mmCIF file of C-alpha atoms in Angstrom:
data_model
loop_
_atom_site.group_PDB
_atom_site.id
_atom_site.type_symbol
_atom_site.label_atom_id
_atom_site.label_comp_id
_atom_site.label_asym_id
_atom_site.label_seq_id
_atom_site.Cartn_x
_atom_site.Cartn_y
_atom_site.Cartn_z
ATOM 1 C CA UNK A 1 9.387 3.224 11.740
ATOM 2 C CA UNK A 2 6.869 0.671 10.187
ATOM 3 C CA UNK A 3 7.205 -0.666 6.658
ATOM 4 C CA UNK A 4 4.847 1.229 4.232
ATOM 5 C CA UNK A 5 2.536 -1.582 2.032
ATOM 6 C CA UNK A 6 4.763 -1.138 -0.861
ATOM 7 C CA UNK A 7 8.580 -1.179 1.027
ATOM 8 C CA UNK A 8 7.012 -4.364 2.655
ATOM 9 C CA UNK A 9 5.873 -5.821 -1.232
ATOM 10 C CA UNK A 10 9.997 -4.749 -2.395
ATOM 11 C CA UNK A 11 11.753 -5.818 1.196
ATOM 12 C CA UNK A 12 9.813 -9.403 1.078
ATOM 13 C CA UNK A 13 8.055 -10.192 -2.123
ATOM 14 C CA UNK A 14 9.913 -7.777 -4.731
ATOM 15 C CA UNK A 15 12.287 -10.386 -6.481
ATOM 16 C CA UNK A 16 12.649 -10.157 -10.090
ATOM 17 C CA UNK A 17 11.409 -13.049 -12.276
ATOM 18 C CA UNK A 18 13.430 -14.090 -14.932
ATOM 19 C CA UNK A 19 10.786 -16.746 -16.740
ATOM 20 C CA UNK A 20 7.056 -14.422 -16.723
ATOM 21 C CA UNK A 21 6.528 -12.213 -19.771
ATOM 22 C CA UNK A 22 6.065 -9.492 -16.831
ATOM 23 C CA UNK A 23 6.468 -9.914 -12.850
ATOM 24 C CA UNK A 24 5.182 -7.933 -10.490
ATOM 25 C CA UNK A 25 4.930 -3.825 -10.499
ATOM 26 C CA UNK A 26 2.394 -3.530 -13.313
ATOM 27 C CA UNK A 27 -2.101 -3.913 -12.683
ATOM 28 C CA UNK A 28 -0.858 -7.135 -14.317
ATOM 29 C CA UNK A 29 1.866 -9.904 -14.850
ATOM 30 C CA UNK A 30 2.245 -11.536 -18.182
ATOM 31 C CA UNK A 31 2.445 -15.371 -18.655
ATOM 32 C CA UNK A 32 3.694 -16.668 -22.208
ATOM 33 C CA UNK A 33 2.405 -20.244 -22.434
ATOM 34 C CA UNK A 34 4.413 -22.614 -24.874
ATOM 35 C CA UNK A 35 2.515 -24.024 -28.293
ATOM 36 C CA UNK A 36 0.312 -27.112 -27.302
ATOM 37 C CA UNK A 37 -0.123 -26.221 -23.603
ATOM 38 C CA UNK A 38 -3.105 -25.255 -22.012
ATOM 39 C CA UNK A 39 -2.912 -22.886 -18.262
ATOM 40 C CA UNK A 40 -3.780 -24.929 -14.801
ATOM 41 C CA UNK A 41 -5.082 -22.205 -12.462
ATOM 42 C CA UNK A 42 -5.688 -23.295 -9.049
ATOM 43 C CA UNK A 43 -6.751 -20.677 -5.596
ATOM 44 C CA UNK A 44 -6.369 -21.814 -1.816
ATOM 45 C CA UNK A 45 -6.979 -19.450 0.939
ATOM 46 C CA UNK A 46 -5.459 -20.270 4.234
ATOM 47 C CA UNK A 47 -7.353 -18.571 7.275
ATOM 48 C CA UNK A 48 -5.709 -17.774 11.030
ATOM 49 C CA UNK A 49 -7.753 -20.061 13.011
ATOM 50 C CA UNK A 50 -9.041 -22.396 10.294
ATOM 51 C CA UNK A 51 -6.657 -23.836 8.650
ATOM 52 C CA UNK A 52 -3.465 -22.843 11.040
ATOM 53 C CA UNK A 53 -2.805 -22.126 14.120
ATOM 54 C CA UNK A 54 -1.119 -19.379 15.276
ATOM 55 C CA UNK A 55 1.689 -20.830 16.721
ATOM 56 C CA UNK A 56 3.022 -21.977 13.385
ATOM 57 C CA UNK A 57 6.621 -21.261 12.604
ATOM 58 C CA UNK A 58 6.185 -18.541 9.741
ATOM 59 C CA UNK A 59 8.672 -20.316 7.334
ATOM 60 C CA UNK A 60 6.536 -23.449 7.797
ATOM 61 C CA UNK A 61 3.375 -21.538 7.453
ATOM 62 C CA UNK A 62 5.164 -20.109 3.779
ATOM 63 C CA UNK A 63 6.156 -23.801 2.760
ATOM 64 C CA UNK A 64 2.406 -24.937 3.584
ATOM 65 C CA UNK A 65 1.215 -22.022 1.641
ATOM 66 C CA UNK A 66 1.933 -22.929 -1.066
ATOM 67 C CA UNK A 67 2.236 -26.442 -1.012
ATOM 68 C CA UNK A 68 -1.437 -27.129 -0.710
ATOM 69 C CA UNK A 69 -1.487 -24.916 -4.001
ATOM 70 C CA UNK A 70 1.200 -27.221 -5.537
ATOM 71 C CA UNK A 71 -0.607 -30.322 -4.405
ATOM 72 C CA UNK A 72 -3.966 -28.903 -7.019
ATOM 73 C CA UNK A 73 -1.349 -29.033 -10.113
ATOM 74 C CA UNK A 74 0.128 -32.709 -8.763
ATOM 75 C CA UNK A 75 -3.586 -33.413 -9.237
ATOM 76 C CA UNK A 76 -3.963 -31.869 -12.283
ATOM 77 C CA UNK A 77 -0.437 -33.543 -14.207
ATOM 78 C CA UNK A 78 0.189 -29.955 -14.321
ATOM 79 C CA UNK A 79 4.050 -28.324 -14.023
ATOM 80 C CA UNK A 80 3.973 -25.246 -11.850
ATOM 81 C CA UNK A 81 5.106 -22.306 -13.277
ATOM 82 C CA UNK A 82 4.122 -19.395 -11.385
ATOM 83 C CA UNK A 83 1.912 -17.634 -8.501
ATOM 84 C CA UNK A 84 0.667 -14.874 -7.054
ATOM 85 C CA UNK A 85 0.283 -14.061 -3.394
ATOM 86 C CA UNK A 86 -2.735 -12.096 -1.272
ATOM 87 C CA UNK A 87 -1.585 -11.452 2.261
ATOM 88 C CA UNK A 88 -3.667 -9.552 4.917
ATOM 89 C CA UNK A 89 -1.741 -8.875 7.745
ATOM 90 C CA UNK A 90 -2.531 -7.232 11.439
ATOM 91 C CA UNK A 91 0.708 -5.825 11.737
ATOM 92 C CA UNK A 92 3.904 -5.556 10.299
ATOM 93 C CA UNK A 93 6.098 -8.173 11.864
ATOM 94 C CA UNK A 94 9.456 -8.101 10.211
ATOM 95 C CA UNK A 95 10.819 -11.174 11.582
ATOM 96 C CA UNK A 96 7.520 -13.085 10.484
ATOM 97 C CA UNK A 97 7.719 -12.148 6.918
ATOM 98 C CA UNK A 98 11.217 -12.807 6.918
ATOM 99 C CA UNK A 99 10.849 -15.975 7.860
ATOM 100 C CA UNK A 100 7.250 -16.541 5.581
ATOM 101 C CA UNK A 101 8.771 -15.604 2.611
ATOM 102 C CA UNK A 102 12.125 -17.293 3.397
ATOM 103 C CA UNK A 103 9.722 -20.868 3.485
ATOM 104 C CA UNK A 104 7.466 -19.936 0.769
ATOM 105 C CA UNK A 105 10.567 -18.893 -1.798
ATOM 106 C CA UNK A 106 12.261 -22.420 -0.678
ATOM 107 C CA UNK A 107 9.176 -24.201 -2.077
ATOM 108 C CA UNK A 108 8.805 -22.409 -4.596
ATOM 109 C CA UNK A 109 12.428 -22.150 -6.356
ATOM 110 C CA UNK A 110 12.256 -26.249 -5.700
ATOM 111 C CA UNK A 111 8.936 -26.368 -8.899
ATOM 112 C CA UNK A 112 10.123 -23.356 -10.600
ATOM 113 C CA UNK A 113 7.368 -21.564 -9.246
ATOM 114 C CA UNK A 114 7.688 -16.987 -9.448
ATOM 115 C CA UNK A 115 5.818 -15.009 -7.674
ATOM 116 C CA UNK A 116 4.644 -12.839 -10.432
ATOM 117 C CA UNK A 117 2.148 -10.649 -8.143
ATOM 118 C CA UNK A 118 -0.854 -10.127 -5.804
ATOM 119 C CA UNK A 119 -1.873 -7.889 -2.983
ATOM 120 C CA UNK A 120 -1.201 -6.897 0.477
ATOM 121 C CA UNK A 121 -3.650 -5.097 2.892
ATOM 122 C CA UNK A 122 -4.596 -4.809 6.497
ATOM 123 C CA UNK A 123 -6.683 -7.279 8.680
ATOM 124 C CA UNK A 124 -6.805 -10.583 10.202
ATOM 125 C CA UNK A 125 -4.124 -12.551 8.985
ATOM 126 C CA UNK A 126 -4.819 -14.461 5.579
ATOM 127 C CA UNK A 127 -3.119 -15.746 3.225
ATOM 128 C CA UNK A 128 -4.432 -16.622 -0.150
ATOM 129 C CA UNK A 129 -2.344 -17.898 -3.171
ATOM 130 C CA UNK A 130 -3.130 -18.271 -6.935
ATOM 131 C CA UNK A 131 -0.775 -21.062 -8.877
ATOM 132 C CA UNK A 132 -0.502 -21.507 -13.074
ATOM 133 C CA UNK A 133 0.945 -24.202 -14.339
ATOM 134 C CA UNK A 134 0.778 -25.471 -17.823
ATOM 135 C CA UNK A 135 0.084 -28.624 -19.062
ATOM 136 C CA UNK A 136 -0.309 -30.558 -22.553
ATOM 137 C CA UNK A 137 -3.279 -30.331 -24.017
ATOM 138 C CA UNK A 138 -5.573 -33.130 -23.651
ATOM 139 C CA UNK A 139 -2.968 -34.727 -20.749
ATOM 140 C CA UNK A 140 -4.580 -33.301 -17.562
ATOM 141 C CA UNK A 141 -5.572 -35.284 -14.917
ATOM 142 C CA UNK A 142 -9.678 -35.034 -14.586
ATOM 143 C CA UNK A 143 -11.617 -36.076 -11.467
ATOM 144 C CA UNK A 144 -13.541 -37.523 -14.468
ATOM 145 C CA UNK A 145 -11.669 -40.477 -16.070
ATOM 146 C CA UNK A 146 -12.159 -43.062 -13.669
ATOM 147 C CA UNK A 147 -13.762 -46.358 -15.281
ATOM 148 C CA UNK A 148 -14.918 -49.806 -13.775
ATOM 149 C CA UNK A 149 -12.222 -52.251 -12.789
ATOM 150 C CA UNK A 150 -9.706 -49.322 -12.479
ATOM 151 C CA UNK A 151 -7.521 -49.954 -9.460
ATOM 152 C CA UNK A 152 -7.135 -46.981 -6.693
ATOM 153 C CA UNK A 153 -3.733 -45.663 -5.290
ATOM 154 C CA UNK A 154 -3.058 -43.411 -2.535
ATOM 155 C CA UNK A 155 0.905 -41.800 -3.337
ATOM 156 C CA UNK A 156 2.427 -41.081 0.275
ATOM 157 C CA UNK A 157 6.147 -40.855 2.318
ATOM 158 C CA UNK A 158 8.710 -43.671 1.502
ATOM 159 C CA UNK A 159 7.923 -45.419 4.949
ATOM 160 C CA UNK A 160 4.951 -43.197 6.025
ATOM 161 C CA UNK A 161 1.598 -42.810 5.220
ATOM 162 C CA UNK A 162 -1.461 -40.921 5.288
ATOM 163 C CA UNK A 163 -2.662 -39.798 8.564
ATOM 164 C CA UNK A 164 -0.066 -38.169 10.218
ATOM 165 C CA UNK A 165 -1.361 -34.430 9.757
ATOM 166 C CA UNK A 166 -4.782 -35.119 11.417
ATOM 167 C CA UNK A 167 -2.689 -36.933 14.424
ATOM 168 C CA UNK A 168 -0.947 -34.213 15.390
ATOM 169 C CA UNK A 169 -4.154 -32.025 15.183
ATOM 170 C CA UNK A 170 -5.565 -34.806 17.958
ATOM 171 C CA UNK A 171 -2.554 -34.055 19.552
ATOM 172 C CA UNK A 172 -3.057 -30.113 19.336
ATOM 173 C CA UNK A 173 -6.404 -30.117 20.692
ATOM 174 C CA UNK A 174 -5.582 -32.356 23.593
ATOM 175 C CA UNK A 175 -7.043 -35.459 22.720
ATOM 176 C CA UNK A 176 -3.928 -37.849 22.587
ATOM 177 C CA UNK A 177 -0.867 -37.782 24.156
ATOM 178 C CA UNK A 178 2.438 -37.962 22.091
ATOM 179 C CA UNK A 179 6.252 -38.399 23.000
ATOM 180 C CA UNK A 180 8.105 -35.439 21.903
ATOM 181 C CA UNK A 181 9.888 -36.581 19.060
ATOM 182 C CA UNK A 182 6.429 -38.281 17.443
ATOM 183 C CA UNK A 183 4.816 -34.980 18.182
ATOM 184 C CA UNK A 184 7.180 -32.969 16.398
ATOM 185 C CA UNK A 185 7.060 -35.785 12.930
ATOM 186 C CA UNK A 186 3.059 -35.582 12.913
ATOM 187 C CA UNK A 187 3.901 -31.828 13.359
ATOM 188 C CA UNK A 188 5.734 -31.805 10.411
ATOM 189 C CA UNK A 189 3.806 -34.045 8.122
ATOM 190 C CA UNK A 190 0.631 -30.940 9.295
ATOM 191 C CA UNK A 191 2.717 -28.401 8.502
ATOM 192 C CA UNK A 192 4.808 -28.683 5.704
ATOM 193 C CA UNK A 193 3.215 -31.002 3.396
ATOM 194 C CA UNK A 194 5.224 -32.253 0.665
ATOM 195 C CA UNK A 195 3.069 -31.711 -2.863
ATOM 196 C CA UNK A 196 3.619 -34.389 -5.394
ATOM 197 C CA UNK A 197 4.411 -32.518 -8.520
ATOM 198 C CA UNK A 198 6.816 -35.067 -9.907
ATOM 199 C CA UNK A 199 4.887 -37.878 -9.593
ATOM 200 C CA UNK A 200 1.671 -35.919 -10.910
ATOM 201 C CA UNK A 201 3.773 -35.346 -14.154
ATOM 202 C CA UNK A 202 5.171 -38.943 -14.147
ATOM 203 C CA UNK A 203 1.169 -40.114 -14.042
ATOM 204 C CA UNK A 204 0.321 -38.412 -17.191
ATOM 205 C CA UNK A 205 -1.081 -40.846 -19.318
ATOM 206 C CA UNK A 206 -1.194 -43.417 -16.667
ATOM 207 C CA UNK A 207 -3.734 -42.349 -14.293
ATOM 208 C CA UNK A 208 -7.250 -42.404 -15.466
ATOM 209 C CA UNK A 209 -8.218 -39.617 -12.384
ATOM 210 C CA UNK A 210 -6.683 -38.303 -9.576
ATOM 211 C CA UNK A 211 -7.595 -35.789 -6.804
ATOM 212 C CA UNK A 212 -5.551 -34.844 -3.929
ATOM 213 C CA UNK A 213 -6.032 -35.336 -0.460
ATOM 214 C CA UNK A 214 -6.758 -32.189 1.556
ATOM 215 C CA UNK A 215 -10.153 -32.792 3.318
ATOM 216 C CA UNK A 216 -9.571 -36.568 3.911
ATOM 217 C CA UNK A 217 -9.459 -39.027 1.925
ATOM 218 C CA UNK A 218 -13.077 -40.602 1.577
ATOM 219 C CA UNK A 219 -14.078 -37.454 0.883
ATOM 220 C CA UNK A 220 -11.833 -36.650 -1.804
ATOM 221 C CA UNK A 221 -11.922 -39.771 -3.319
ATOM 222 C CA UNK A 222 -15.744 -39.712 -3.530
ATOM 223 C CA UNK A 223 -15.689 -36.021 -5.010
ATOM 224 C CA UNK A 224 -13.238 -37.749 -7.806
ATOM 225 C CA UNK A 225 -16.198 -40.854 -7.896
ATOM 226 C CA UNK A 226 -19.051 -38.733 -8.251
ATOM 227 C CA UNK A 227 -17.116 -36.902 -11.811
ATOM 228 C CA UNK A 228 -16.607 -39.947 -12.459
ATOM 229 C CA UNK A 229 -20.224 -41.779 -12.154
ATOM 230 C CA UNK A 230 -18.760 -44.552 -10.659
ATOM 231 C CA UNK A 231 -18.120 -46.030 -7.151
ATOM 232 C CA UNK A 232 -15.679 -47.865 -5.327
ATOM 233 C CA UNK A 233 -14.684 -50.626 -2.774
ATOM 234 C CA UNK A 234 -11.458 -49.422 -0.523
ATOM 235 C CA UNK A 235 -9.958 -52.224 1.650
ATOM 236 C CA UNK A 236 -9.295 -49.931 5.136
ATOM 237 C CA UNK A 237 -6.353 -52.075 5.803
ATOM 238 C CA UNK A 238 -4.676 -51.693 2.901
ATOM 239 C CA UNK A 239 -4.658 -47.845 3.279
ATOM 240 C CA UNK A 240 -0.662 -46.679 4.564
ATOM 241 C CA UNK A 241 -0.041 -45.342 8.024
ATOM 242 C CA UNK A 242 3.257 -44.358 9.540
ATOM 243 C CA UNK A 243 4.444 -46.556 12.246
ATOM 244 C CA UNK A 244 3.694 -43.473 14.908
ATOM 245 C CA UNK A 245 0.467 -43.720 13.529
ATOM 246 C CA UNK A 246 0.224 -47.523 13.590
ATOM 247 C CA UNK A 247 1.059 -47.244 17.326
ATOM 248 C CA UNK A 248 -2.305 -45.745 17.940
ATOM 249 C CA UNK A 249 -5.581 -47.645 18.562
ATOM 250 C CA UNK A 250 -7.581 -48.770 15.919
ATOM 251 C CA UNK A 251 -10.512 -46.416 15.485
ATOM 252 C CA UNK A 252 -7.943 -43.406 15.597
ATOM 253 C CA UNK A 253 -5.626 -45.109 13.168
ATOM 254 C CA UNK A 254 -9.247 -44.906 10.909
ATOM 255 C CA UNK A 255 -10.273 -41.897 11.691
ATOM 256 C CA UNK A 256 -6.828 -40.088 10.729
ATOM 257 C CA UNK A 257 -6.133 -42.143 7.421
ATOM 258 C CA UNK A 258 -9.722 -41.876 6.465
ATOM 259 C CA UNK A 259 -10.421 -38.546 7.266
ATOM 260 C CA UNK A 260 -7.832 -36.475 8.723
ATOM 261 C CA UNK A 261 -7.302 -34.538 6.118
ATOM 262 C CA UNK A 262 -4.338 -31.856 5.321
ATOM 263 C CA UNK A 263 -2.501 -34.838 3.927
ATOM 264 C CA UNK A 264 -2.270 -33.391 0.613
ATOM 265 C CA UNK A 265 -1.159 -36.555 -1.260
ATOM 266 C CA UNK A 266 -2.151 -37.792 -4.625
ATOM 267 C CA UNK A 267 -5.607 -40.641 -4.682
ATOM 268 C CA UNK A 268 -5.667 -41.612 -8.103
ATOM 269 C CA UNK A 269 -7.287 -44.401 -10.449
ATOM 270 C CA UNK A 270 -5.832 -46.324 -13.245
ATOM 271 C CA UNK A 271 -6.351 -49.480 -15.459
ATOM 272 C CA UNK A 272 -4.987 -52.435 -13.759
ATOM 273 C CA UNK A 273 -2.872 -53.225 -17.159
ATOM 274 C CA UNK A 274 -0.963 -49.942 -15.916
ATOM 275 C CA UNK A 275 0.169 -51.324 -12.901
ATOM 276 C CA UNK A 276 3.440 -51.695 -13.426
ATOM 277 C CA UNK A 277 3.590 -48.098 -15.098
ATOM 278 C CA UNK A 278 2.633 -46.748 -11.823
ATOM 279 C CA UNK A 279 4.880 -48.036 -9.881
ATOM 280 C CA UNK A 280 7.104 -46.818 -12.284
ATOM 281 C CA UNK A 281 6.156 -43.611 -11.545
ATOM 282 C CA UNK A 282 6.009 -43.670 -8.220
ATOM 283 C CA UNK A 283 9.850 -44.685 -8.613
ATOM 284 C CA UNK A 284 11.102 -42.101 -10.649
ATOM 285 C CA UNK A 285 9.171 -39.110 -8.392
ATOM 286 C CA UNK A 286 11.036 -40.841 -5.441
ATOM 287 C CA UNK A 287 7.362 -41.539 -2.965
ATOM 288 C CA UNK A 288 5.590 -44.460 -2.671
ATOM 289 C CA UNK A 289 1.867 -45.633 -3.670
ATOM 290 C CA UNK A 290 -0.451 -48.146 -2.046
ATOM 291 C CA UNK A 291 -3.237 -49.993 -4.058
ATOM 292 C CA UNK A 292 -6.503 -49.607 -1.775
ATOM 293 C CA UNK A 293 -8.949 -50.430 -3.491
ATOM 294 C CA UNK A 294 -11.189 -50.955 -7.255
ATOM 295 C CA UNK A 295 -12.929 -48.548 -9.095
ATOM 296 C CA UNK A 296 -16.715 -50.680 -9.244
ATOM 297 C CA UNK A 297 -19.858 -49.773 -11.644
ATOM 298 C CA UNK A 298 -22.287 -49.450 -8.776
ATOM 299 C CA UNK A 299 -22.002 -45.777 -7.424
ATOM 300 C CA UNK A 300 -21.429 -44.970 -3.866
ATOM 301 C CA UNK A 301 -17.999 -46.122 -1.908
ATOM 302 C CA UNK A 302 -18.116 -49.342 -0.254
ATOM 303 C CA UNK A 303 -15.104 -49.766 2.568
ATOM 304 C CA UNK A 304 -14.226 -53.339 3.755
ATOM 305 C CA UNK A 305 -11.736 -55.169 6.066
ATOM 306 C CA UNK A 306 -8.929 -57.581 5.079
ATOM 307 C CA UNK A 307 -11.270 -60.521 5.199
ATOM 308 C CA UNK A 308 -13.645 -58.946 2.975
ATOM 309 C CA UNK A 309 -16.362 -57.593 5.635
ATOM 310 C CA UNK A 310 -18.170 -54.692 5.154
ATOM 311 C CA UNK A 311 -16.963 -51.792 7.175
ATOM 312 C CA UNK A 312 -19.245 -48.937 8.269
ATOM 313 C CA UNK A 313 -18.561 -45.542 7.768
ATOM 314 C CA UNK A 314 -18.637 -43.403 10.399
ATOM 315 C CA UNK A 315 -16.485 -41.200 9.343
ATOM 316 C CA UNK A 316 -17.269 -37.623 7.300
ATOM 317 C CA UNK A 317 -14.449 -35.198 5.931
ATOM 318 C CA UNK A 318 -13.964 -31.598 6.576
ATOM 319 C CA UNK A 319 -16.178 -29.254 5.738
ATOM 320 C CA UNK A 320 -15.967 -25.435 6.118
ATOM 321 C CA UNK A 321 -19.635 -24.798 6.936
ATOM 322 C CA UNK A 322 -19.769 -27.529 9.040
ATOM 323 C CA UNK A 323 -17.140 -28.234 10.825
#
């Protein structure tokens, strides 16, 4: 016999918190901030067909879940501290939620994150996740802080890069042929995303801005520009790829590190007096960061090659309404 809504809420999603004021089983849960903090709220929605396909592994699908949620508070300095879950399913499949919940529970006992709540109902499958974290007051990480002469970082893999997500989307749709085992690390790298939480809380009071890297990362970085009222020259070839990626030809290699998207790493400014601070940081959270580029007065993002020569951009991010 089929799980009833609230058997399948207790079987997969019932598990006591032990930090919230009050979890779930109430119209609402209860968060008790410390003195001095302010609450990071963050929403993602993840769509069958949009933004996954539906041959995902379930656990990954519950890692990446999340994790794009995560990546918001990396952006935001903040440290996660809870999250609620919306879930529309076709069907009950047991062995999918075990294994959804098994990934998203992983993930989320590795911040500290409880599920505190949410909502489960009938339809196309969709999955849409709330985060809190809290975070000093007056230490967030803006969009808005970026100033003139600031240098910009892109965080990424220890011996990776950005890139790698949108690859194996090439790969998905046909468009590139990969050997197994660099079809299966692009794989990865699209679907389960590592959010930078530790070095969003080691850039606190470094960074100037930062933004993460989910629709590419022109895009993202001009969204953090335009707060800003500022623009920016990025040297292409200073922006990190993976050596799978590397292996590729040139205008692909752009087009995923540019704007692949799904990447969700950390694009950040800070003062070039704070360079050694940031690598600092990058240390302690255990990734790496690449300089790309300088924060300029003029607005609008200029991209150039190693010897200085203006690149064109021919390149757009996603966009839901027009992709």
């Amino acid at each position: 016999m089929s799980l009833g809504e609230f058997d399948l809420i207790a079987r997969y999603f019932g598990r006591p918190t032990r930090r919230a004021a009050l979890g779930p089983g109430d119209d609402c849960a209860l968060l008790a901030l410390r003195p001095g903090m302010q609450l990071a709220v963050s929403c993602d929605m993840l769509v069958e067909g949009r933004h996954f396909l539906p041959t995902v592994d379930p656990r990954r699908l519950g890692h990446k879940a999340l994790a794009v949620n995560l990546s918001d508070l990396a952006a935001c300095g903040a440290q996660p501290m809870a999250c609620t879950l919306a879930l529309a399913l076709p069907r009950v499949d047991e062995a999918w939620l075990e294994g959804f919940s098994a990934g998203l529970y992983e993930l989320a006992d590795a911040h500290g994150c409880e599920l505190i709540g949410g909502d489960t109902t009938a339809g196309p499958l969709n999955i849409c996740i709330t985060v809190f974290g809290e975070v000093p007051v007056g230490a967030a990480l803006l969009r808005s802080g970026a100033e003139p002469d600031d240098e910009i970082w892109v965080s990424h893999a220890i011996g990776g890069g950005v890139g790698d997500a949108r690859l194996a989307l090439e790969a998905f749709r046909g468009q590139v042929s990969l050997p197994g085992a660099v079809f299966e690390r692009v794989r990865r790298a699209m679907e389960q995303p590592q959010p930078r939480v530790a070095l969003g809380l080691a850039l606190r009071g470094v960074a100037s801005a930062a933004v993460d890297v989910s629709d590419g990362l022109l895009g993202d970085l001009s969204h953090l520009l335009r707060r800003s009222a500022v623009g920016a020259s990025v040297d292409v070839g200073r922006v990190p790829r993976s050596a799978d990626l590397a292996a590729q030809p040139l205008s692909l290699q752009r087009l995923c590190t540019l704007a692949g998207g799904d990447d969700y790493e950390l694009v950040f400014t800070a003062p070039e007096a704070a360079h050694a601070f940031v690598l600092e940081a990058a240390r302690a959270a255990d990734v790496a960061v690449s300089r790309i580029g300088r924060v300029e007065q003029e607005t609008g993002l200029r991209l150039v090659d190693a010897d200085g020569q203006a690149v064109e951009r021919v390149w757009s991010s996603f966009d839901h309404f027009s992709a």
